[in-house]
mmCIF file of C-alpha atoms in Angstrom:
data_model
loop_
_atom_site.group_PDB
_atom_site.id
_atom_site.type_symbol
_atom_site.label_atom_id
_atom_site.label_comp_id
_atom_site.label_asym_id
_atom_site.label_seq_id
_atom_site.Cartn_x
_atom_site.Cartn_y
_atom_site.Cartn_z
ATOM 1 C CA MET A 699 0.467 -0.105 0.141
ATOM 2 C CA ARG A 700 1.681 3.515 -1.326
ATOM 3 C CA ILE A 701 0.640 5.920 0.980
ATOM 4 C CA LEU A 702 1.547 10.274 0.576
ATOM 5 C CA LEU A 703 2.707 12.223 3.552
ATOM 6 C CA LEU A 704 2.306 15.792 3.149
ATOM 7 C CA ASP A 705 5.092 17.959 5.323
ATOM 8 C CA PRO A 706 3.860 22.072 5.245
ATOM 9 C CA PHE A 707 5.838 22.554 7.889
ATOM 10 C CA HIS A 708 6.573 25.781 6.199
ATOM 11 C CA GLY A 709 3.767 26.600 4.762
ATOM 12 C CA ALA A 710 1.587 25.073 1.794
ATOM 13 C CA ALA A 711 0.753 27.272 -1.051
ATOM 14 C CA GLY A 712 -0.346 25.118 -5.157
ATOM 15 C CA ASP A 713 2.420 25.905 -7.306
ATOM 16 C CA MET A 714 4.925 24.328 -4.164
ATOM 17 C CA THR A 715 2.588 21.259 -4.194
ATOM 18 C CA ILE A 716 2.909 21.279 -7.265
ATOM 19 C CA GLY A 717 6.024 21.361 -6.722
ATOM 20 C CA ALA A 718 6.667 18.822 -4.603
ATOM 21 C CA LEU A 719 5.160 16.468 -5.867
ATOM 22 C CA LEU A 720 7.235 16.478 -9.304
ATOM 23 C CA ASP A 721 10.241 15.699 -7.342
ATOM 24 C CA LEU A 722 8.760 13.468 -5.441
ATOM 25 C CA GLY A 723 8.114 11.514 -9.138
ATOM 26 C CA ALA A 724 5.226 11.686 -10.499
ATOM 27 C CA ASP A 725 3.912 11.885 -14.035
ATOM 28 C CA GLU A 726 6.222 15.772 -15.373
ATOM 29 C CA ALA A 727 4.557 15.431 -18.570
ATOM 30 C CA GLN A 728 0.644 14.681 -17.897
ATOM 31 C CA VAL A 729 1.341 18.044 -15.462
ATOM 32 C CA ARG A 730 2.666 20.036 -17.719
ATOM 33 C CA ALA A 731 0.096 19.127 -20.300
ATOM 34 C CA ALA A 732 -3.051 20.112 -17.644
ATOM 35 C CA MET A 733 -1.230 23.388 -17.080
ATOM 36 C CA ALA A 734 -0.937 24.569 -20.614
ATOM 37 C CA SER A 735 -4.321 23.893 -20.953
ATOM 38 C CA VAL A 736 -6.020 25.876 -19.838
ATOM 39 C CA VAL A 737 -3.436 28.800 -18.557
ATOM 40 C CA ALA A 738 0.300 28.306 -20.451
ATOM 41 C CA ASP A 739 2.931 26.494 -20.629
ATOM 42 C CA PRO A 740 4.498 26.630 -16.672
ATOM 43 C CA VAL A 741 8.237 26.830 -16.391
ATOM 44 C CA PHE A 742 9.699 23.920 -13.984
ATOM 45 C CA SER A 743 12.925 24.602 -11.937
ATOM 46 C CA ARG A 744 15.670 23.277 -9.600
ATOM 47 C CA VAL A 745 16.862 25.527 -6.775
ATOM 48 C CA LYS A 746 17.431 25.562 -3.368
ATOM 49 C CA ARG A 747 15.900 27.374 0.099
ATOM 50 C CA CYS A 748 17.931 27.973 2.283
ATOM 51 C CA GLY A 749 20.478 24.495 1.271
ATOM 52 C CA VAL A 750 17.009 22.325 0.778
ATOM 53 C CA GLY A 751 16.471 21.360 -2.973
ATOM 54 C CA ALA A 752 13.706 21.580 -4.363
ATOM 55 C CA VAL A 753 11.479 21.676 -7.534
ATOM 56 C CA ARG A 754 9.809 26.137 -8.427
ATOM 57 C CA VAL A 755 6.329 26.222 -10.146
ATOM 58 C CA VAL A 756 6.098 28.803 -11.749
ATOM 59 C CA THR A 757 2.382 29.706 -14.229
ATOM 60 C CA HIS A 758 2.668 33.288 -16.067
ATOM 61 C CA ALA A 759 -1.039 34.214 -15.699
ATOM 62 C CA GLY A 760 -2.081 38.114 -15.038
ATOM 63 C CA PRO A 761 -5.250 38.148 -12.249
ATOM 64 C CA ALA A 762 -8.606 37.172 -12.687
ATOM 65 C CA HIS A 763 -12.057 37.835 -11.224
ATOM 66 C CA ARG A 764 -14.274 34.741 -11.719
ATOM 67 C CA ASP A 765 -17.593 32.754 -10.404
ATOM 68 C CA LEU A 766 -17.374 29.561 -9.446
ATOM 69 C CA ALA A 767 -18.754 28.543 -12.692
ATOM 70 C CA ASP A 768 -16.268 30.213 -14.441
ATOM 71 C CA VAL A 769 -13.445 28.649 -13.097
ATOM 72 C CA ILE A 770 -16.354 24.972 -12.938
ATOM 73 C CA ALA A 771 -15.955 26.212 -16.580
ATOM 74 C CA ARG A 772 -12.227 26.110 -17.249
ATOM 75 C CA VAL A 773 -11.688 23.122 -14.666
ATOM 76 C CA GLU A 774 -13.570 20.446 -17.301
ATOM 77 C CA THR A 775 -10.999 22.437 -20.215
ATOM 78 C CA ALA A 776 -8.064 19.759 -18.680
ATOM 79 C CA ASP A 777 -6.205 18.049 -21.204
ATOM 80 C CA ALA A 778 -6.283 16.245 -17.673
ATOM 81 C CA PRO A 779 -6.720 12.586 -16.597
ATOM 82 C CA ALA A 780 -10.995 12.456 -15.158
ATOM 83 C CA ALA A 781 -10.182 12.113 -11.748
ATOM 84 C CA ALA A 782 -8.288 14.033 -11.608
ATOM 85 C CA VAL A 783 -10.386 17.142 -12.890
ATOM 86 C CA GLU A 784 -13.271 15.711 -10.708
ATOM 87 C CA ARG A 785 -11.197 16.089 -7.618
ATOM 88 C CA ALA A 786 -9.896 19.654 -8.847
ATOM 89 C CA LYS A 787 -13.658 20.694 -8.808
ATOM 90 C CA ARG A 788 -13.818 19.875 -5.719
ATOM 91 C CA VAL A 789 -10.908 22.168 -4.959
ATOM 92 C CA PHE A 790 -12.885 25.627 -5.845
ATOM 93 C CA CYS A 791 -15.743 24.478 -4.018
ATOM 94 C CA ARG A 792 -13.768 23.974 -0.744
ATOM 95 C CA ILE A 793 -12.646 27.776 -2.003
ATOM 96 C CA ALA A 794 -16.319 28.611 -2.371
ATOM 97 C CA ALA A 795 -17.649 28.071 0.726
ATOM 98 C CA ALA A 796 -14.849 29.278 2.564
ATOM 99 C CA GLU A 797 -15.579 32.620 0.850
ATOM 100 C CA GLU A 798 -19.462 32.721 1.392
ATOM 101 C CA SER A 799 -19.110 31.326 4.926
ATOM 102 C CA VAL A 800 -17.090 35.066 5.024
ATOM 103 C CA HIS A 801 -18.875 36.790 3.228
ATOM 104 C CA GLY A 802 -22.282 35.588 3.298
ATOM 105 C CA HIS A 803 -22.842 35.464 0.362
ATOM 106 C CA ALA A 804 -21.235 33.514 -3.172
ATOM 107 C CA PRO A 805 -18.946 36.403 -4.857
ATOM 108 C CA HIS A 806 -16.975 36.801 -7.118
ATOM 109 C CA PHE A 807 -13.170 34.777 -6.535
ATOM 110 C CA HIS A 808 -10.086 36.658 -7.016
ATOM 111 C CA GLU A 809 -6.863 35.534 -6.309
ATOM 112 C CA VAL A 810 -8.211 32.123 -6.110
ATOM 113 C CA GLY A 811 -9.875 32.244 -9.807
ATOM 114 C CA ALA A 812 -7.055 33.375 -11.357
ATOM 115 C CA ASP A 813 -5.298 31.831 -14.231
ATOM 116 C CA ASP A 814 -2.801 30.974 -12.141
ATOM 117 C CA ALA A 815 -4.396 29.437 -9.356
ATOM 118 C CA ILE A 816 -6.422 27.698 -11.831
ATOM 119 C CA ALA A 817 -2.929 25.729 -13.024
ATOM 120 C CA ASP A 818 -2.007 25.200 -10.176
ATOM 121 C CA VAL A 819 -4.950 23.897 -9.017
ATOM 122 C CA ILE A 820 -5.181 20.986 -11.748
ATOM 123 C CA GLY A 821 -1.711 20.687 -11.430
ATOM 124 C CA ALA A 822 -1.271 19.803 -8.237
ATOM 125 C CA CYS A 823 -4.543 17.433 -9.006
ATOM 126 C CA THR A 824 -3.188 15.641 -11.768
ATOM 127 C CA ALA A 825 -0.038 15.346 -9.980
ATOM 128 C CA LEU A 826 -1.423 13.156 -7.101
ATOM 129 C CA GLU A 827 -3.443 10.867 -9.670
ATOM 130 C CA THR A 828 0.309 10.220 -11.884
ATOM 131 C CA LEU A 829 1.199 8.747 -8.927
ATOM 132 C CA GLY A 830 -1.088 6.794 -8.352
ATOM 133 C CA VAL A 831 -1.127 6.281 -4.060
ATOM 134 C CA ASP A 832 -3.409 4.292 -1.826
ATOM 135 C CA GLY A 833 -3.978 7.246 0.602
ATOM 136 C CA VAL A 834 -2.905 10.750 1.594
ATOM 137 C CA ALA A 835 -2.221 12.229 4.977
ATOM 138 C CA VAL A 836 -1.423 15.574 6.479
ATOM 139 C CA LEU A 837 1.223 16.474 8.874
ATOM 140 C CA PRO A 838 0.104 19.977 10.701
ATOM 141 C CA VAL A 839 -0.334 22.696 8.485
ATOM 142 C CA ALA A 840 2.441 26.294 9.911
ATOM 143 C CA LEU A 841 0.252 29.340 9.542
ATOM 144 C CA GLY A 842 2.795 31.727 9.853
ATOM 145 C CA SER A 843 1.945 35.259 11.175
ATOM 146 C CA GLY A 844 1.898 39.175 10.079
ATOM 147 C CA THR A 845 0.066 40.713 7.195
ATOM 148 C CA VAL A 846 -1.190 40.087 4.276
ATOM 149 C CA VAL A 847 -2.250 42.785 1.311
ATOM 150 C CA ALA A 848 -5.840 40.962 -0.164
ATOM 151 C CA ALA A 849 -8.439 42.136 -2.844
ATOM 152 C CA HIS A 850 -10.096 42.811 0.632
ATOM 153 C CA GLY A 851 -6.932 45.526 1.542
ATOM 154 C CA THR A 852 -5.004 44.273 4.818
ATOM 155 C CA MET A 853 -5.073 41.182 6.434
ATOM 156 C CA PRO A 854 -4.395 39.077 9.788
ATOM 157 C CA VAL A 855 -2.149 36.097 8.205
ATOM 158 C CA PRO A 856 -3.591 32.950 8.608
ATOM 159 C CA ALA A 857 -6.486 34.827 6.066
ATOM 160 C CA PRO A 858 -10.400 34.130 6.970
ATOM 161 C CA ALA A 859 -10.727 32.468 3.572
ATOM 162 C CA THR A 860 -7.514 29.990 4.665
ATOM 163 C CA LEU A 861 -9.403 29.763 8.238
ATOM 164 C CA ALA A 862 -12.270 28.900 6.741
ATOM 165 C CA VAL A 863 -11.027 26.114 3.970
ATOM 166 C CA LEU A 864 -9.457 24.978 8.103
ATOM 167 C CA ARG A 865 -12.323 24.786 9.902
ATOM 168 C CA ALA A 866 -14.661 23.103 7.758
ATOM 169 C CA SER A 867 -11.864 20.022 6.709
ATOM 170 C CA PRO A 868 -9.396 16.735 8.937
ATOM 171 C CA LEU A 869 -6.835 19.141 8.734
ATOM 172 C CA THR A 870 -4.802 20.166 11.952
ATOM 173 C CA THR A 871 -2.484 23.390 11.795
ATOM 174 C CA ARG A 872 -0.483 25.435 14.347
ATOM 175 C CA MET A 873 0.283 29.117 14.613
ATOM 176 C CA GLY A 874 3.380 30.245 13.411
ATOM 177 C CA GLY A 875 6.513 29.091 11.628
ATOM 178 C CA GLY A 876 7.682 32.046 10.017
ATOM 179 C CA GLU A 877 7.371 35.307 8.261
ATOM 180 C CA GLY A 878 3.664 35.954 6.417
ATOM 181 C CA GLU A 879 1.548 34.083 5.003
ATOM 182 C CA LEU A 880 2.620 31.082 4.746
ATOM 183 C CA CYS A 881 -0.438 28.517 3.884
ATOM 184 C CA THR A 882 -2.869 30.337 1.702
ATOM 185 C CA PRO A 883 -6.784 28.608 -0.004
ATOM 186 C CA THR A 884 -5.547 27.415 -2.886
ATOM 187 C CA GLY A 885 -2.988 25.680 -0.573
ATOM 188 C CA ALA A 886 -4.835 24.224 2.087
ATOM 189 C CA ALA A 887 -8.595 23.619 -0.043
ATOM 190 C CA LEU A 888 -5.406 20.912 -1.790
ATOM 191 C CA LEU A 889 -4.382 19.767 1.387
ATOM 192 C CA ALA A 890 -8.108 19.101 2.880
ATOM 193 C CA THR A 891 -9.524 17.467 -0.480
ATOM 194 C CA PHE A 892 -6.144 15.133 -0.361
ATOM 195 C CA THR A 893 -6.139 13.833 2.705
ATOM 196 C CA THR A 894 -7.510 10.329 3.802
ATOM 197 C CA LEU A 895 -5.757 9.239 6.592
ATOM 198 C CA ARG A 896 -5.057 10.994 9.737
ATOM 199 C CA PRO A 897 -0.921 10.490 9.714
ATOM 200 C CA GLU A 898 -0.828 8.706 13.162
ATOM 201 C CA GLU A 899 -3.583 6.011 11.152
ATOM 202 C CA ILE A 900 -0.409 4.563 8.806
ATOM 203 C CA GLY A 901 1.209 3.126 11.550
ATOM 204 C CA ALA A 902 4.633 0.705 10.319
ATOM 205 C CA ALA A 903 6.084 2.285 6.426
ATOM 206 C CA ARG A 904 8.988 2.751 4.431
ATOM 207 C CA VAL A 905 10.015 5.765 2.819
ATOM 208 C CA ALA A 906 9.843 4.357 -0.850
ATOM 209 C CA GLY A 907 10.811 8.566 -1.360
ATOM 210 C CA ILE A 908 10.777 12.532 -1.336
ATOM 211 C CA GLY A 909 10.098 15.574 -2.641
ATOM 212 C CA TYR A 910 10.642 18.755 -2.196
ATOM 213 C CA GLY A 911 7.902 21.472 -3.490
ATOM 214 C CA ALA A 912 9.172 25.110 -3.855
ATOM 215 C CA GLY A 913 7.612 28.553 -2.496
ATOM 216 C CA SER A 914 8.213 31.670 -4.230
ATOM 217 C CA ARG A 915 11.098 33.730 -1.438
ATOM 218 C CA ASP A 916 14.088 32.016 0.530
ATOM 219 C CA PRO A 917 14.111 32.982 3.641
ATOM 220 C CA ALA A 918 17.558 32.677 5.792
ATOM 221 C CA GLY A 919 15.997 30.916 8.811
ATOM 222 C CA ALA A 920 13.922 28.149 7.361
ATOM 223 C CA PRO A 921 13.776 25.842 4.244
ATOM 224 C CA ASN A 922 10.504 28.017 2.699
ATOM 225 C CA VAL A 923 9.065 24.251 0.946
ATOM 226 C CA LEU A 924 6.347 21.399 1.133
ATOM 227 C CA ARG A 925 7.239 18.232 1.815
ATOM 228 C CA ALA A 926 6.028 15.144 0.070
ATOM 229 C CA VAL A 927 6.928 11.732 1.368
ATOM 230 C CA LEU A 928 5.971 8.373 -0.414
ATOM 231 C CA LEU A 929 5.362 5.283 2.333
ATOM 232 C CA GLU A 930 5.556 2.566 1.628
ATOM 233 C CA ARG A 931 3.490 -0.662 3.947
ATOM 234 C CA GLU A 932 3.001 -4.273 4.508
ATOM 235 C CA GLY A 933 -0.029 -5.798 3.594
ATOM 236 C CA VAL A 934 -3.064 -7.214 1.312
ATOM 237 C CA ALA A 935 -5.110 -4.451 2.748
ATOM 238 C CA GLY A 936 -5.314 -0.964 3.770
ATOM 239 C CA ALA A 937 -8.449 0.113 5.937
ATOM 240 C CA ASP A 938 -9.712 3.159 6.446
ATOM 241 C CA GLU A 939 -13.176 4.850 8.505
ATOM 242 C CA VAL A 940 -16.218 5.850 6.685
ATOM 243 C CA ASP A 941 -19.369 7.025 7.544
ATOM 244 C CA ILE A 942 -22.802 5.565 5.861
ATOM 245 C CA LEU A 943 -25.661 8.665 5.228
ATOM 246 C CA GLU A 944 -29.095 7.535 4.558
ATOM 247 C CA THR A 945 -31.352 9.083 3.877
ATOM 248 C CA ASN A 946 -35.380 7.555 2.055
ATOM 249 C CA VAL A 947 -37.401 10.168 -0.257
ATOM 250 C CA ASP A 948 -41.183 8.965 -1.746
ATOM 251 C CA ASP A 949 -41.417 12.383 -4.146
ATOM 252 C CA VAL A 950 -38.527 12.952 -6.384
ATOM 253 C CA THR A 951 -38.036 12.014 -9.735
ATOM 254 C CA GLY A 952 -34.941 9.615 -11.664
ATOM 255 C CA GLU A 953 -33.445 13.396 -12.474
ATOM 256 C CA VAL A 954 -32.846 14.581 -9.449
ATOM 257 C CA LEU A 955 -31.530 11.183 -7.916
ATOM 258 C CA GLY A 956 -29.110 11.517 -11.201
ATOM 259 C CA HIS A 957 -28.414 15.392 -10.185
ATOM 260 C CA CYS A 958 -27.624 14.921 -6.426
ATOM 261 C CA MET A 959 -26.118 12.376 -7.404
ATOM 262 C CA ASP A 960 -23.468 14.551 -9.277
ATOM 263 C CA LEU A 961 -23.184 16.933 -6.914
ATOM 264 C CA LEU A 962 -22.342 14.067 -4.142
ATOM 265 C CA PHE A 963 -19.658 12.838 -6.122
ATOM 266 C CA ALA A 964 -17.834 16.467 -6.725
ATOM 267 C CA ALA A 965 -18.377 17.255 -3.093
ATOM 268 C CA GLY A 966 -16.213 14.352 -2.543
ATOM 269 C CA ALA A 967 -18.602 11.403 -2.358
ATOM 270 C CA ARG A 968 -16.392 8.066 -1.818
ATOM 271 C CA ASP A 969 -19.559 5.839 -2.927
ATOM 272 C CA VAL A 970 -23.592 6.491 -4.092
ATOM 273 C CA CYS A 971 -26.046 4.578 -4.583
ATOM 274 C CA VAL A 972 -30.096 4.871 -5.111
ATOM 275 C CA VAL A 973 -32.181 1.350 -4.692
ATOM 276 C CA PRO A 974 -35.479 1.468 -5.139
ATOM 277 C CA ALA A 975 -38.185 0.047 -1.777
ATOM 278 C CA VAL A 976 -41.440 0.344 -1.405
ATOM 279 C CA MET A 977 -42.741 2.877 1.864
ATOM 280 C CA LYS A 978 -45.613 2.952 4.381
ATOM 281 C CA LYS A 979 -49.338 3.118 3.343
ATOM 282 C CA GLY A 980 -47.460 0.381 0.144
ATOM 283 C CA ARG A 981 -45.810 4.165 -2.049
ATOM 284 C CA ALA A 982 -43.309 3.463 -3.958
ATOM 285 C CA GLY A 983 -39.316 5.354 -3.094
ATOM 286 C CA HIS A 984 -35.621 5.194 -3.419
ATOM 287 C CA LEU A 985 -33.243 4.517 -0.815
ATOM 288 C CA VAL A 986 -30.385 7.044 -0.572
ATOM 289 C CA ARG A 987 -26.753 5.759 0.002
ATOM 290 C CA VAL A 988 -23.875 7.710 0.327
ATOM 291 C CA VAL A 989 -20.088 6.387 1.367
ATOM 292 C CA CYS A 990 -17.909 9.337 2.819
ATOM 293 C CA ARG A 991 -15.138 11.053 4.697
ATOM 294 C CA PRO A 992 -16.481 11.521 8.215
ATOM 295 C CA ALA A 993 -14.855 14.677 7.646
ATOM 296 C CA ASP A 994 -17.287 15.257 4.474
ATOM 297 C CA ALA A 995 -21.021 14.128 6.244
ATOM 298 C CA ALA A 996 -21.787 17.268 6.893
ATOM 299 C CA PRO A 997 -21.393 19.237 3.456
ATOM 300 C CA LEU A 998 -23.257 16.293 2.421
ATOM 301 C CA THR A 999 -25.909 15.971 4.292
ATOM 302 C CA LEU A 1000 -26.960 19.800 3.553
ATOM 303 C CA ILE A 1001 -27.096 19.021 0.059
ATOM 304 C CA LEU A 1002 -28.809 15.844 0.526
ATOM 305 C CA ALA A 1003 -31.675 17.948 2.128
ATOM 306 C CA ARG A 1004 -31.263 20.535 -0.418
ATOM 307 C CA GLU A 1005 -31.616 18.677 -2.949
ATOM 308 C CA LEU A 1006 -34.085 16.362 -2.243
ATOM 309 C CA GLY A 1007 -35.953 17.741 0.032
ATOM 310 C CA THR A 1008 -35.658 14.916 3.148
ATOM 311 C CA LEU A 1009 -36.631 15.465 6.402
ATOM 312 C CA GLY A 1010 -34.219 13.800 7.973
ATOM 313 C CA VAL A 1011 -30.459 11.631 7.516
ATOM 314 C CA ARG A 1012 -28.785 9.120 8.958
ATOM 315 C CA CYS A 1013 -25.479 8.842 9.466
ATOM 316 C CA ILE A 1014 -23.749 5.637 10.765
ATOM 317 C CA PRO A 1015 -20.240 6.992 12.162
ATOM 318 C CA ALA A 1016 -17.287 5.343 11.239
ATOM 319 C CA VAL A 1017 -17.758 2.080 9.657
ATOM 320 C CA HIS A 1018 -14.587 0.799 8.929
ATOM 321 C CA ARG A 1019 -13.659 0.063 5.991
ATOM 322 C CA SER A 1020 -11.210 -2.479 4.668
ATOM 323 C CA VAL A 1021 -9.360 -0.941 1.193
ATOM 324 C CA LEU A 1022 -7.538 -3.495 -1.129
ATOM 325 C CA GLU A 1023 -4.297 -1.993 -2.437
ATOM 326 C CA ARG A 1024 -5.384 -0.604 -5.381
ATOM 327 C CA ARG A 1025 -2.296 1.857 -8.411
ATOM 328 C CA LEU A 1026 -3.120 3.236 -11.310
ATOM 329 C CA VAL A 1027 -1.733 2.032 -14.785
ATOM 330 C CA ARG A 1028 -1.662 3.222 -19.032
ATOM 331 C CA VAL A 1029 -2.757 0.828 -20.403
ATOM 332 C CA THR A 1030 -2.160 1.074 -24.537
ATOM 333 C CA ALA A 1031 -5.284 -0.701 -26.941
ATOM 334 C CA GLY A 1032 -6.731 -0.493 -30.340
ATOM 335 C CA VAL A 1033 -10.322 0.684 -30.596
ATOM 336 C CA GLY A 1034 -12.202 0.396 -34.918
ATOM 337 C CA GLY A 1035 -8.366 1.474 -36.439
ATOM 338 C CA GLU A 1036 -7.058 4.849 -33.613
ATOM 339 C CA ARG A 1037 -4.420 3.323 -30.334
ATOM 340 C CA ARG A 1038 -4.504 4.858 -27.251
ATOM 341 C CA GLU A 1039 -4.134 5.094 -23.833
ATOM 342 C CA VAL A 1040 -6.566 4.408 -20.899
ATOM 343 C CA THR A 1041 -6.287 5.247 -17.801
ATOM 344 C CA VAL A 1042 -6.911 2.080 -15.429
ATOM 345 C CA LYS A 1043 -7.442 0.424 -11.443
ATOM 346 C CA VAL A 1044 -5.200 -2.986 -10.894
ATOM 347 C CA GLY A 1045 -6.770 -3.816 -7.653
ATOM 348 C CA TYR A 1046 -4.279 -6.521 -5.815
ATOM 349 C CA ILE A 1047 -4.105 -9.615 -3.596
ATOM 350 C CA GLY A 1048 -0.667 -9.268 -2.109
ATOM 351 C CA ASP A 1049 1.238 -8.776 -5.059
ATOM 352 C CA VAL A 1050 -1.397 -10.915 -7.001
ATOM 353 C CA VAL A 1051 -3.606 -9.094 -9.522
ATOM 354 C CA SER A 1052 -7.352 -9.939 -8.464
ATOM 355 C CA SER A 1053 -8.832 -7.224 -10.615
ATOM 356 C CA VAL A 1054 -8.190 -4.962 -13.869
ATOM 357 C CA LYS A 1055 -11.221 -1.622 -13.783
ATOM 358 C CA ALA A 1056 -10.975 -0.095 -17.376
ATOM 359 C CA GLU A 1057 -11.287 3.966 -16.268
ATOM 360 C CA SER A 1058 -15.280 4.693 -17.348
ATOM 361 C CA ASP A 1059 -15.228 8.120 -18.161
ATOM 362 C CA GLU A 1060 -12.242 8.142 -21.295
ATOM 363 C CA VAL A 1061 -14.309 4.506 -21.499
ATOM 364 C CA ARG A 1062 -17.052 6.885 -22.442
ATOM 365 C CA ALA A 1063 -15.295 9.986 -24.499
ATOM 366 C CA TRP A 1064 -13.531 7.136 -26.495
ATOM 367 C CA ALA A 1065 -16.611 5.184 -27.339
ATOM 368 C CA ALA A 1066 -18.262 8.265 -28.105
ATOM 369 C CA GLU A 1067 -16.324 9.161 -30.862
ATOM 370 C CA SER A 1068 -15.643 5.764 -32.105
ATOM 371 C CA GLY A 1069 -19.181 4.954 -32.761
ATOM 372 C CA VAL A 1070 -18.447 1.447 -30.424
ATOM 373 C CA PRO A 1071 -20.518 0.503 -27.567
ATOM 374 C CA VAL A 1072 -19.330 1.505 -24.105
ATOM 375 C CA ARG A 1073 -18.819 -1.952 -23.367
ATOM 376 C CA THR A 1074 -16.939 -3.232 -25.923
ATOM 377 C CA VAL A 1075 -14.040 -0.894 -25.710
ATOM 378 C CA ALA A 1076 -13.725 -1.473 -21.696
ATOM 379 C CA ARG A 1077 -13.355 -5.319 -22.873
ATOM 380 C CA ILE A 1078 -10.856 -5.035 -24.958
ATOM 381 C CA VAL A 1079 -8.983 -1.769 -22.702
ATOM 382 C CA GLU A 1080 -9.067 -4.409 -19.989
ATOM 383 C CA ASP A 1081 -8.382 -7.285 -21.695
ATOM 384 C CA ALA A 1082 -4.401 -5.616 -22.979
ATOM 385 C CA ALA A 1083 -3.910 -4.739 -19.696
ATOM 386 C CA TRP A 1084 -4.153 -8.479 -18.248
ATOM 387 C CA LYS A 1085 -1.836 -8.677 -21.204
ATOM 388 C CA ASP A 1086 0.338 -6.374 -20.224
ATOM 389 C CA LEU A 1087 0.495 -7.501 -16.778
ATOM 390 C CA GLU A 1088 0.227 -10.840 -17.842
ATOM 391 C CA GLY A 1089 4.061 -10.079 -19.170
ATOM 392 C CA LYS A 1090 5.308 -7.684 -17.258
ATOM 393 C CA GLU A 1091 5.087 -10.570 -13.847
#
């Protein structure tokens, strides 16, 4: 089981996150393509921060004020894996919710609506996707001290939006750690969206890799870097805890249920299912069940209440879940005379491959372009994956 441990001891920002993951071994070509597709070709370079070697990421873009819909539309155009796009959308939904809690309404994004922020988020999400880790844990986040000049004037550090993101997340923090704003709203939202484990849940593990992402400043007293550590833990299966949310509804249409499912997945739900049910007085209805991280239970409950009009949502907390080791691999397959790479999720029991599943969004897109049924494309890709894996073994 591969676990990513992020250590924002000296803070976190979007560019630092990308740099740390690239230094750890994320696919540079995919990250560059994703960022370039929404803004421009970024610059990756090796630098030193207080003597520590790190990767510096620079995105050349101007300021912009956009609302959430504009940002999401830009993210959806990115040349990035579907899972990375969905994760990036969740990052910006977190930021939008934080802004709304500060201002009492959903204003236009300011700094985080600029092109460089959009590129940073899609770049970081793509980098994480290419690493193919099974879980992410984040150590306490350093917040800094002093003041920062933002769109609404001079603010004490941390900025209000950063605090709002952190309040709605499972992350822990520590004040200080250096002068100035060490953790940006974008950095906080990325860490909050990435995290799936508490650090104390990792247990015994072997250090398999280390990466450092550099910030723009180079203070003399401490390295301005975000550290990423790749850990490998022995065992057939990993484990984590999830909450299960349930509600019964008998007065909504299939279209409303489908839309609600899309919103739940975009907000971070691990799984959503809708089960036909017979309710009191013989009425036909549905049981809606959501599997989620404990930290996401409250916002997902609000989505269920708002979209379905339900008056009650049951929460079964802290359910233990065993998770088989899985890895994401890229497999080349041919359909209708065209060959392309498709993401495939591979499950393992020990060292033995137990399952192969082609990434649904990529398969559906290829099927639509080629006119070949989705199930045929999926079978061809998965057959190619089995052959490729057998050859490597």
